[in-house]
Amino acid sequence: MQHGQSIDDGETCQAQIPRLLDIVLYLCEKEHVEGGMIFQLLEDLTEMSTMQNCKDIFGYIESKQDILGKQELFARGKLVMLRTCNQLLRRLSKANDVVLCGRILMFLAHFFPLSERSAVNIKGVFNTSNETKYEKEAPDGISIDFNFYKTFWGLQEYFCNPPSLTNAPMKWQKFTSSLMDVLNTFEAQPLTDEEGNANDLEEDAATFSIKYLTSSKLMGLELKDPSFRRHVLVQSLILFDYLKAPGKTDKDVPSESMKDEIKSCEEHVKKMLELTPPKGKEFLRKVEHILEREKNWVWWKRDGCPPFEKPPIEKKIGLDGARKRPRWRLGNKELSQLWKWADQNPNALTDPERICTPSISEYWKPLAEDMDVSAGIEEEYHHKNNRVYCWKGLRFAARQDLEGFSRFTDFGIEGVVPVELLPPDLRSKYQAKPSDKSKRPKKEETKGTQMEDQMATPVSENDGEGAKAGNETAATTPVDSEAGLMTNIPNNAARVDDSVLEENQAQGSDDDASPEAGQIEPDTDEVEGGPEAECETEDTGVEGDPEADL
């Protein structure tokens, strides 16, 4: 990939193979040769090269991933590229070539679509072949508790195959007891901030390894390493998250007692993560966030991995080369589409089914059910607490039920509900009060009686100036000759003219003892007429002689 020899003159030049690959890639892109040829050449090249040369070949593949990912080439060679990358992963060491393995996985994630099923473990099979080998017998001169050593590394068997815990109660009991021993040991030997800062993962990233050594001689040093403790604790959280994952079958769901034990163990593990320096609380918060996001992928896999990508929108370019904005008839795409739904839009606008205004009885029925005590609906869930509902109901009542709308002032929003919708025990409470018309005659009769009492008072009891003022007022009061009504006397008072008033005053001065002096007797027909006759006279006036009613 870096050196080559010219075919013509034998001179040594740089990078002949990448140039040849570029030529083949160009021909495939222009459809002069079959599109999958470039992928087949890359596969053959990696098979015949050493691991050092394969790193250079994969570097070329990474630099051309945008061209290789085009639809016309991707459809022809995606399976060949997947096979090539898997073969490279098998040849690489997972302990020494961690960086290159990560580059290959990142390339596959970018090269294939996000919902590609070939990259998803649909069945959720665990890699049980990844065994952790540790010492079974205690060596001579060991200075640690060998039982704890076996208990600690024995947890990896359960982490490697979590489904085995749900169907075997004895295994689950053994796992929880082993985990509690490890947690109690961590708690009994807390780490200081100095030890946490000395072994910070971020500062010592170069020494990071995918697996830890299991020698019993290193156990004491590993327990003082915060990153070592965090790996074991995070493994426990991942296992608990798997056991609690949604969408399991009935046989895989843990029992109620097992759920309680999972909860208590999980709280203990989180507490130990918080106490592990450096920045234990921040680390725990990040782990919880990652596990919460992982649940979305679990649901997506168990739903059959439905595709959720949207095809890119093609940019329309005009004749002049400038990109033009789309123009819509009614302002935007949604309004234009809504307008095209009906064949004849004027008929759609006048369709009676389009009018959705409910009737008064139908609208107030939910509130009437809330008012029924036997329904047992709590006060906070009543419809009267919904302002929008009450406002719409008042609008409907103002248009369709004025009588109910008038009860709003006296009873509130519950008074607007039609009486026939209410329970029998509440109907009498919200019956309509007497209207103002029925109250008016009584008030007017009271006013008339007060006016008669004032006119029956003898003139001699008043001083001279008061009598003179009364005469002047009576003389200057205008009288309607058509209706015979005085404008300064209430409507229900007796109707008099100037001459009768002067005569009554004179009689009052001659006979002070008569209590009936100066009182005007109302017409008998008017009294018998009651409120109807009075209202008729008030509204239409009296025709004929002004003195006919005296």
Coordinates of C-alpha atoms in Angstrom, one line a residue:
M1 CA 0.0 0.0 0.0
Q2 CA 3.0 2.3 0.4
H3 CA 5.6 1.0 -2.1
G4 CA 5.3 -0.5 -5.5
Q5 CA 7.2 -1.0 -8.8
S6 CA 6.3 0.5 -12.1
I7 CA 5.4 -2.1 -14.7
D8 CA 6.9 -0.2 -17.7
D9 CA 10.4 0.9 -16.6
G10 CA 10.9 -0.9 -13.3
E11 CA 11.4 2.3 -11.3
T12 CA 10.2 2.3 -7.7
C13 CA 7.5 4.8 -7.0
Q14 CA 5.1 5.5 -4.1
A15 CA 1.6 3.9 -3.5
Q16 CA 0.9 2.1 -6.7
I17 CA -1.8 -0.1 -5.2
P18 CA -4.0 2.8 -3.9
R19 CA -3.8 4.4 -7.3
L20 CA -5.0 1.2 -9.0
L21 CA -7.8 0.9 -6.4
D22 CA -8.8 4.5 -7.2
I23 CA -9.0 3.7 -10.9
V24 CA -11.3 0.7 -10.2
L25 CA -13.4 2.7 -7.8
Y26 CA -13.9 5.4 -10.5
L27 CA -14.9 2.8 -13.1
C28 CA -17.4 1.2 -10.7
E29 CA -18.8 4.6 -9.8
K30 CA -19.3 5.5 -13.5
E31 CA -20.8 2.0 -14.1
H32 CA -18.1 1.1 -16.7
V33 CA -17.5 -2.1 -14.7
E34 CA -19.6 -4.2 -12.3
G35 CA -20.2 -2.3 -9.1
G36 CA -19.1 -5.0 -6.7
M37 CA -15.6 -5.4 -8.3
I38 CA -14.0 -2.9 -5.9
F39 CA -15.3 -4.8 -2.8
Q40 CA -14.1 -8.1 -4.2
L41 CA -10.6 -6.6 -4.8
L42 CA -10.4 -5.3 -1.2
E43 CA -11.4 -8.7 0.2
D44 CA -8.7 -10.5 -1.8
L45 CA -6.2 -7.9 -0.8
T46 CA -6.8 -8.3 2.9
E47 CA -6.7 -12.1 2.7
M48 CA -3.2 -12.1 1.1
S49 CA -1.7 -9.3 3.3
T50 CA -0.1 -9.4 6.7
M51 CA -1.7 -7.7 9.7
Q52 CA 0.5 -4.7 9.4
N53 CA -0.5 -4.2 5.7
C54 CA -4.1 -4.9 6.6
K55 CA -4.1 -1.8 8.8
D56 CA -3.0 0.3 5.8
I57 CA -5.7 -1.3 3.6
F58 CA -8.4 -0.6 6.2
G59 CA -7.1 3.0 6.4
Y60 CA -7.8 3.3 2.6
I61 CA -11.3 1.8 3.1
E62 CA -12.0 4.4 5.8
S63 CA -11.0 7.2 3.6
K64 CA -13.4 6.0 0.8
Q65 CA -16.4 5.1 3.0
D66 CA -18.5 8.0 1.6
I67 CA -18.1 6.8 -2.0
L68 CA -18.4 3.1 -1.0
G69 CA -21.6 3.9 0.9
K70 CA -23.4 5.3 -2.2
Q71 CA -26.6 3.4 -3.0
E72 CA -25.5 2.1 -6.4
L73 CA -22.3 0.6 -4.9
F74 CA -23.6 -0.3 -1.5
A75 CA -26.3 -2.6 -2.8
R76 CA -23.7 -4.6 -4.8
G77 CA -21.0 -5.0 -2.2
K78 CA -22.5 -4.7 1.4
L79 CA -22.3 -8.4 2.1
V80 CA -18.7 -8.6 0.7
M81 CA -17.6 -5.7 2.9
L82 CA -19.3 -7.2 6.0
R83 CA -17.5 -10.5 5.3
T84 CA -14.2 -8.7 4.9
C85 CA -14.5 -6.8 8.2
N86 CA -15.5 -10.0 10.1
Q87 CA -12.5 -11.8 8.8
L88 CA -10.3 -9.0 10.0
L89 CA -11.9 -9.1 13.4
R90 CA -11.2 -12.8 13.7
R91 CA -7.5 -12.3 12.8
L92 CA -7.0 -9.5 15.2
S93 CA -6.2 -9.9 18.9
K94 CA -8.9 -8.6 21.2
A95 CA -6.3 -7.8 23.9
N96 CA -3.5 -6.2 21.8
D97 CA -5.4 -4.8 18.7
V98 CA -8.2 -3.1 20.6
V99 CA -7.9 0.2 18.7
L100 CA -8.1 -1.4 15.3
C101 CA -11.1 -3.6 16.3
G102 CA -12.9 -0.4 17.5
R103 CA -12.2 1.3 14.1
I104 CA -13.7 -1.6 12.3
L105 CA -16.8 -1.6 14.4
M106 CA -17.2 2.2 14.0
F107 CA -16.8 1.8 10.2
L108 CA -19.5 -0.9 10.1
A109 CA -21.8 1.3 12.2
H110 CA -21.3 4.2 9.7
F111 CA -21.4 2.1 6.6
F112 CA -24.6 0.2 7.3
P113 CA -27.9 1.8 8.1
L114 CA -28.9 2.1 11.7
S115 CA -31.7 -0.4 11.4
E116 CA -29.6 -3.1 9.7
R117 CA -30.7 -6.4 11.2
S118 CA -27.4 -8.1 10.5
A119 CA -25.6 -6.0 13.1
V120 CA -28.3 -6.7 15.8
N121 CA -28.3 -9.6 18.2
I122 CA -32.0 -10.4 17.7
K123 CA -32.2 -13.4 19.9
G124 CA -30.1 -11.9 22.6
V125 CA -27.5 -14.7 22.7
F126 CA -24.6 -14.2 25.1
N127 CA -21.0 -15.0 24.3
T128 CA -20.6 -17.9 26.8
S129 CA -17.2 -18.8 25.2
N130 CA -15.6 -15.8 26.9
E131 CA -14.4 -17.6 30.0
T132 CA -12.5 -16.0 32.8
K133 CA -9.8 -18.4 33.9
Y134 CA -8.5 -18.1 37.5
E135 CA -6.7 -20.3 40.0
K136 CA -8.7 -23.1 41.5
E137 CA -6.1 -24.1 44.2
A138 CA -4.4 -21.8 46.6
P139 CA -0.6 -21.4 45.8
D140 CA 2.0 -21.5 48.5
G141 CA 2.8 -18.4 50.4
I142 CA -0.4 -16.5 49.5
S143 CA -1.1 -13.6 51.7
I144 CA -4.8 -13.0 50.9
D145 CA -8.1 -14.8 51.6
F146 CA -8.2 -17.4 48.9
N147 CA -11.9 -18.1 49.5
F148 CA -12.7 -14.4 48.7
Y149 CA -10.5 -14.7 45.6
K150 CA -12.5 -17.6 44.3
T151 CA -15.8 -15.9 45.2
F152 CA -14.8 -12.7 43.4
W153 CA -13.7 -14.2 40.1
G154 CA -16.6 -16.7 40.2
L155 CA -19.0 -13.8 39.7
Q156 CA -17.8 -13.7 36.0
E157 CA -19.6 -16.9 35.3
Y158 CA -22.9 -15.3 36.1
F159 CA -22.0 -12.0 34.3
C160 CA -21.2 -14.1 31.2
N161 CA -24.6 -15.8 31.1
P162 CA -27.3 -13.8 32.9
P163 CA -30.3 -15.9 31.6
S164 CA -29.1 -18.8 33.7
L165 CA -30.1 -17.0 36.9
T166 CA -33.8 -16.7 36.2
N167 CA -34.5 -20.4 35.8
A168 CA -32.3 -21.7 38.6
P169 CA -33.2 -20.4 42.1
M170 CA -30.1 -22.1 43.7
K171 CA -27.8 -20.3 41.2
W172 CA -29.5 -17.0 42.1
Q173 CA -29.1 -17.5 45.8
K174 CA -25.4 -18.4 45.3
F175 CA -24.9 -15.3 43.1
T176 CA -26.5 -12.9 45.6
S177 CA -24.5 -14.3 48.5
S178 CA -21.2 -14.0 46.5
L179 CA -22.1 -10.5 45.4
M180 CA -22.9 -9.3 49.0
D181 CA -19.5 -10.7 50.2
V182 CA -17.7 -8.7 47.5
L183 CA -19.7 -5.5 48.4
N184 CA -19.1 -5.9 52.1
T185 CA -15.3 -6.3 51.4
F186 CA -15.4 -3.1 49.3
E187 CA -17.2 -1.3 52.0
A188 CA -14.8 -2.6 54.7
Q189 CA -11.8 -1.3 52.7
P190 CA -12.8 2.1 51.4
L191 CA -10.6 4.0 49.0
T192 CA -9.3 7.5 49.8
D193 CA -9.3 10.4 47.4
E194 CA -5.5 10.2 47.1
E195 CA -5.8 6.6 45.9
G196 CA -8.6 7.5 43.5
N197 CA -6.6 10.4 42.0
A198 CA -3.5 8.3 41.7
N199 CA -5.3 5.7 39.6
D200 CA -7.5 7.9 37.6
L201 CA -8.7 6.3 34.3
E202 CA -8.7 9.5 32.4
E203 CA -5.0 10.3 33.2
D204 CA -3.9 6.7 32.8
A205 CA -5.8 5.8 29.6
A206 CA -2.7 4.3 28.0
T207 CA -2.6 1.4 30.4
F208 CA -6.3 0.5 29.9
S209 CA -6.8 -3.2 29.0
I210 CA -9.9 -5.1 27.9
K211 CA -9.4 -7.8 30.6
Y212 CA -7.7 -7.8 34.0
L213 CA -5.2 -10.4 35.1
T214 CA -6.6 -13.0 37.5
S215 CA -3.4 -13.9 39.4
S216 CA -4.0 -14.3 43.1
K217 CA -0.8 -12.4 43.8
L218 CA -2.3 -9.3 42.2
M219 CA -5.6 -9.4 44.2
G220 CA -4.4 -7.0 46.9
L221 CA -3.3 -4.4 44.4
E222 CA -6.4 -4.7 42.2
L223 CA -8.7 -4.1 45.2
K224 CA -7.0 -0.7 45.7
D225 CA -7.6 0.2 42.0
P226 CA -10.9 2.3 41.7
S227 CA -11.3 1.4 38.0
F228 CA -11.1 -2.3 38.9
R229 CA -13.9 -1.9 41.4
R230 CA -16.0 0.2 39.0
H231 CA -15.8 -2.5 36.4
V232 CA -17.2 -5.1 38.7
L233 CA -19.9 -2.8 40.0
V234 CA -21.0 -1.7 36.5
Q235 CA -21.2 -5.4 35.5
S236 CA -23.6 -5.9 38.3
L237 CA -25.8 -3.0 37.2
I238 CA -25.9 -4.4 33.7
L239 CA -27.0 -7.8 34.9
F240 CA -29.7 -6.3 37.1
D241 CA -30.9 -4.1 34.1
Y242 CA -31.1 -7.2 31.9
L243 CA -33.2 -9.1 34.6
K244 CA -35.6 -6.1 34.8
A245 CA -35.7 -5.5 31.0
P246 CA -39.3 -5.2 29.7
G247 CA -40.9 -7.5 27.1
K248 CA -39.8 -10.8 28.5
T249 CA -41.8 -14.0 28.2
D250 CA -43.5 -15.4 31.3
K251 CA -40.9 -18.0 32.0
D252 CA -38.1 -15.4 31.9
V253 CA -39.8 -12.9 34.2
P254 CA -38.2 -12.9 37.7
S255 CA -40.4 -13.8 40.6
E256 CA -41.7 -11.2 43.2
S257 CA -39.2 -12.2 45.8
M258 CA -36.4 -12.1 43.2
K259 CA -37.5 -8.6 42.2
D260 CA -37.2 -7.4 45.8
E261 CA -33.7 -8.9 46.1
I262 CA -32.7 -7.3 42.8
K263 CA -33.8 -3.9 44.1
S264 CA -31.9 -4.1 47.4
C265 CA -28.7 -5.4 45.7
E266 CA -29.0 -2.6 43.1
E267 CA -29.2 0.1 45.8
H268 CA -26.2 -1.4 47.5
V269 CA -24.2 -1.4 44.3
K270 CA -25.1 2.2 43.5
K271 CA -24.1 3.3 47.0
M272 CA -20.6 1.7 46.5
L273 CA -20.2 3.4 43.2
E274 CA -20.9 6.8 44.8
L275 CA -18.3 6.1 47.5
T276 CA -15.6 5.0 44.9
P277 CA -13.3 8.0 44.0
P278 CA -12.8 10.0 42.0
K279 CA -16.2 11.8 41.2
G280 CA -18.3 8.8 42.3
K281 CA -21.7 10.6 42.1
E282 CA -21.0 11.9 38.6
F283 CA -19.9 8.5 37.4
L284 CA -23.0 6.8 38.7
R285 CA -25.3 9.4 37.1
K286 CA -23.6 8.8 33.7
V287 CA -24.0 5.0 34.1
E288 CA -27.7 5.4 35.0
H289 CA -28.2 7.6 31.9
I290 CA -26.6 5.0 29.6
L291 CA -28.7 2.2 31.1
E292 CA -31.9 4.2 30.7
R293 CA -31.1 4.8 27.0
E294 CA -30.4 1.1 26.5
K295 CA -34.0 0.3 27.3
N296 CA -35.1 2.0 24.0
W297 CA -32.9 -0.4 22.0
V298 CA -34.2 -3.4 23.9
W299 CA -37.8 -2.5 22.9
W300 CA -36.7 -1.8 19.4
K301 CA -35.1 -5.2 19.0
R302 CA -38.1 -7.0 20.6
D303 CA -40.4 -5.2 18.2
G304 CA -38.6 -6.7 15.2
C305 CA -36.2 -3.8 14.5
P306 CA -38.6 -1.7 12.4
P307 CA -36.8 0.8 10.2
F308 CA -37.0 4.4 11.4
E309 CA -34.8 6.2 8.8
K310 CA -36.5 8.8 6.6
P311 CA -35.2 9.2 3.0
P312 CA -33.4 12.5 2.4
I313 CA -35.4 15.2 0.7
E314 CA -34.1 15.9 -2.8
K315 CA -33.2 19.6 -3.4
K316 CA -34.8 20.9 -6.5
I317 CA -32.6 23.2 -8.5
G318 CA -34.1 25.6 -11.1
L319 CA -32.8 26.1 -14.6
D320 CA -30.6 29.0 -13.5
G321 CA -28.9 26.8 -10.9
A322 CA -30.4 28.6 -7.9
R323 CA -32.4 26.6 -5.4
K324 CA -35.9 27.8 -5.3
R325 CA -38.2 27.7 -2.3
P326 CA -41.4 25.7 -2.9
R327 CA -44.5 27.8 -3.3
W328 CA -47.9 26.6 -1.9
R329 CA -51.3 27.7 -2.8
L330 CA -52.5 28.3 0.8
G331 CA -49.3 29.2 2.6
N332 CA -47.8 25.8 3.4
K333 CA -47.9 22.2 2.4
E334 CA -50.4 21.1 5.1
L335 CA -53.1 23.6 4.3
S336 CA -52.8 22.9 0.6
Q337 CA -53.2 19.2 1.2
L338 CA -56.2 19.8 3.5
W339 CA -57.8 21.8 0.7
K340 CA -57.4 19.0 -1.8
W341 CA -59.0 16.3 0.4
A342 CA -62.6 17.1 -0.7
D343 CA -63.6 16.9 -4.4
Q344 CA -66.1 19.8 -4.0
N345 CA -64.9 22.1 -1.3
P346 CA -68.0 24.4 -1.2
N347 CA -70.2 21.3 -0.4
A348 CA -67.7 20.2 2.2
L349 CA -67.9 23.5 4.0
T350 CA -71.7 23.4 4.1
D351 CA -72.0 19.7 5.0
P352 CA -74.3 19.4 8.0
E353 CA -72.0 16.7 9.5
R354 CA -69.3 19.4 9.7
I355 CA -71.3 21.4 12.3
C356 CA -70.4 19.8 15.6
T357 CA -72.1 22.1 18.0
P358 CA -73.7 19.9 20.7
S359 CA -77.1 20.5 22.2
I360 CA -77.5 21.9 25.7
S361 CA -78.6 18.6 27.2
E362 CA -75.8 16.7 25.7
Y363 CA -73.2 19.3 26.7
W364 CA -74.2 19.7 30.3
K365 CA -74.7 15.9 30.9
P366 CA -71.1 15.4 32.3
L367 CA -71.6 18.2 34.8
A368 CA -75.0 16.9 35.8
E369 CA -73.4 13.5 36.5
D370 CA -70.7 15.2 38.6
M371 CA -73.5 16.8 40.7
D372 CA -75.0 13.5 41.5
V373 CA -73.8 12.5 45.0
S374 CA -74.4 8.8 44.3
A375 CA -71.9 8.8 41.4
G376 CA -69.1 9.3 44.0
I377 CA -67.0 11.7 41.8
E378 CA -64.5 13.7 43.8
E379 CA -64.7 17.5 43.8
E380 CA -61.3 18.0 42.1
Y381 CA -62.4 16.0 39.1
H382 CA -65.6 17.9 38.5
H383 CA -66.1 19.6 35.1
K384 CA -66.9 22.9 36.8
N385 CA -63.2 23.2 37.5
N386 CA -62.4 23.3 33.8
R387 CA -62.6 26.9 32.7
V388 CA -62.7 26.2 29.0
Y389 CA -65.6 23.8 29.5
C390 CA -67.6 26.4 31.5
W391 CA -66.9 29.2 29.1
K392 CA -68.1 27.1 26.1
G393 CA -71.2 26.0 28.1
L394 CA -72.1 29.6 28.9
R395 CA -71.8 30.5 25.2
F396 CA -74.1 27.6 24.2
A397 CA -76.6 28.6 27.0
A398 CA -76.6 32.2 25.8
R399 CA -77.6 31.0 22.3
Q400 CA -80.0 28.1 23.1
D401 CA -81.2 28.4 26.7
L402 CA -81.6 32.0 28.0
E403 CA -83.6 30.8 31.0
G404 CA -80.8 28.6 32.2
F405 CA -78.3 31.3 31.4
S406 CA -80.1 33.7 33.7
R407 CA -79.7 31.3 36.6
F408 CA -75.9 31.7 36.4
T409 CA -76.1 34.9 38.6
D410 CA -77.9 33.1 41.5
F411 CA -76.4 29.6 41.4
G412 CA -73.2 29.8 39.5
I413 CA -72.2 27.4 36.7
E414 CA -74.2 24.5 38.2
G415 CA -77.4 26.5 37.9
V416 CA -77.1 26.6 34.1
V417 CA -77.5 22.9 33.9
P418 CA -81.1 22.0 32.7
V419 CA -83.3 21.0 35.6
E420 CA -84.4 17.8 33.9
L421 CA -80.8 16.5 33.9
L422 CA -80.4 16.9 37.6
P423 CA -81.2 14.2 40.2
P424 CA -84.6 14.4 41.8
D425 CA -83.2 15.6 45.1
L426 CA -81.4 18.6 43.5
R427 CA -84.1 19.8 41.2
S428 CA -85.9 21.9 43.9
K429 CA -82.7 23.6 44.8
Y430 CA -82.0 24.9 41.3
Q431 CA -85.6 25.8 40.4
A432 CA -86.0 29.2 38.8
K433 CA -86.6 32.1 41.2
P434 CA -89.5 34.5 40.7
S435 CA -88.9 36.8 37.9
D436 CA -88.7 40.6 38.3
K437 CA -92.2 41.0 36.6
S438 CA -93.8 39.0 39.4
K439 CA -92.1 41.1 42.0
R440 CA -92.9 44.5 40.5
P441 CA -96.6 44.8 41.3
K442 CA -95.9 44.4 45.0
K443 CA -93.3 47.0 44.9
E444 CA -95.5 49.4 42.9
E445 CA -98.4 48.8 45.3
T446 CA -96.1 49.8 48.2
K447 CA -95.1 52.9 46.4
G448 CA -98.7 53.8 45.7
T449 CA -99.7 53.4 49.3
Q450 CA -96.9 55.6 50.4
M451 CA -98.0 58.3 47.9
E452 CA -101.6 58.1 49.1
D453 CA -100.5 58.5 52.8
Q454 CA -98.6 61.6 51.8
M455 CA -101.6 63.1 50.0
A456 CA -103.9 62.2 53.0
T457 CA -101.8 64.4 55.4
P458 CA -103.7 67.7 56.3
V459 CA -102.3 70.8 54.8
S460 CA -102.5 72.6 58.1
E461 CA -99.8 70.4 59.6
N462 CA -97.3 71.8 57.1
D463 CA -96.0 75.3 57.3
G464 CA -97.1 78.0 54.9
E465 CA -94.1 77.8 52.8
G466 CA -94.5 74.1 52.3
A467 CA -98.1 74.6 51.2
K468 CA -97.2 77.4 48.9
A469 CA -94.4 75.3 47.4
G470 CA -96.8 72.4 46.9
N471 CA -99.4 74.6 45.2
E472 CA -96.8 76.1 42.9
T473 CA -95.5 72.6 42.0
A474 CA -99.0 71.3 41.3
A475 CA -99.8 74.3 39.2
T476 CA -96.6 74.1 37.1
T477 CA -96.6 70.3 36.7
P478 CA -97.2 69.5 33.0
V479 CA -100.1 67.1 32.3
D480 CA -100.4 64.9 29.3
S481 CA -103.7 65.7 27.8
E482 CA -103.7 62.5 25.8
A483 CA -103.1 60.1 28.6
G484 CA -103.9 62.2 31.7
L485 CA -100.7 61.2 33.4
M486 CA -98.6 63.5 35.7
T487 CA -94.9 63.1 35.1
N488 CA -93.9 63.8 38.7
I489 CA -96.2 61.1 40.3
P490 CA -95.5 57.4 40.2
N491 CA -97.3 55.4 37.6
N492 CA -99.5 53.5 40.0
A493 CA -100.7 56.7 41.8
A494 CA -104.1 58.2 41.3
R495 CA -104.4 60.6 38.4
V496 CA -105.5 64.1 39.2
D497 CA -105.6 67.5 37.6
D498 CA -104.9 70.9 39.0
S499 CA -108.4 71.8 40.0
V500 CA -109.0 68.6 42.0
L501 CA -105.7 69.0 43.8
E502 CA -106.6 72.6 44.9
E503 CA -110.1 71.4 46.0
N504 CA -108.5 68.7 48.2
Q505 CA -106.2 71.1 49.8
A506 CA -109.0 73.5 50.6
Q507 CA -111.0 70.7 52.2
G508 CA -108.0 69.7 54.2
S509 CA -107.8 73.2 55.7
D510 CA -111.5 73.2 56.6
D511 CA -111.7 69.8 58.1
D512 CA -108.5 68.8 59.8
A513 CA -109.9 65.9 61.7
S514 CA -111.0 63.9 58.6
P515 CA -108.4 61.2 57.9
E516 CA -109.8 60.7 54.4
A517 CA -109.4 64.3 53.4
G518 CA -107.5 64.9 50.2
Q519 CA -107.3 61.1 49.4
I520 CA -108.1 60.2 45.9
E521 CA -110.0 57.0 45.4
P522 CA -108.6 54.9 42.5
D523 CA -110.9 53.6 39.9
T524 CA -112.6 50.4 40.8
D525 CA -111.8 48.8 37.4
E526 CA -108.2 49.7 37.8
V527 CA -107.9 48.0 41.2
E528 CA -109.7 44.9 40.0
G529 CA -107.5 44.8 37.0
G530 CA -104.5 43.9 39.1
P531 CA -101.0 43.9 37.7
E532 CA -102.2 43.2 34.2
A533 CA -104.3 46.3 33.9
E534 CA -101.6 48.3 35.5
C535 CA -98.9 47.1 33.1
E536 CA -101.3 47.7 30.2
T537 CA -101.9 51.3 31.3
E538 CA -98.2 51.8 31.9
D539 CA -97.2 50.5 28.5
T540 CA -100.0 51.8 26.2
G541 CA -101.4 54.8 28.0
V542 CA -105.1 55.8 28.6
E543 CA -107.2 56.9 25.7
G544 CA -110.1 59.3 26.0
D545 CA -110.9 61.7 28.7
P546 CA -108.1 62.4 31.2
E547 CA -110.6 62.6 34.1
A548 CA -112.3 59.3 33.2
D549 CA -110.3 57.4 35.9
L550 CA -111.0 59.9 38.7

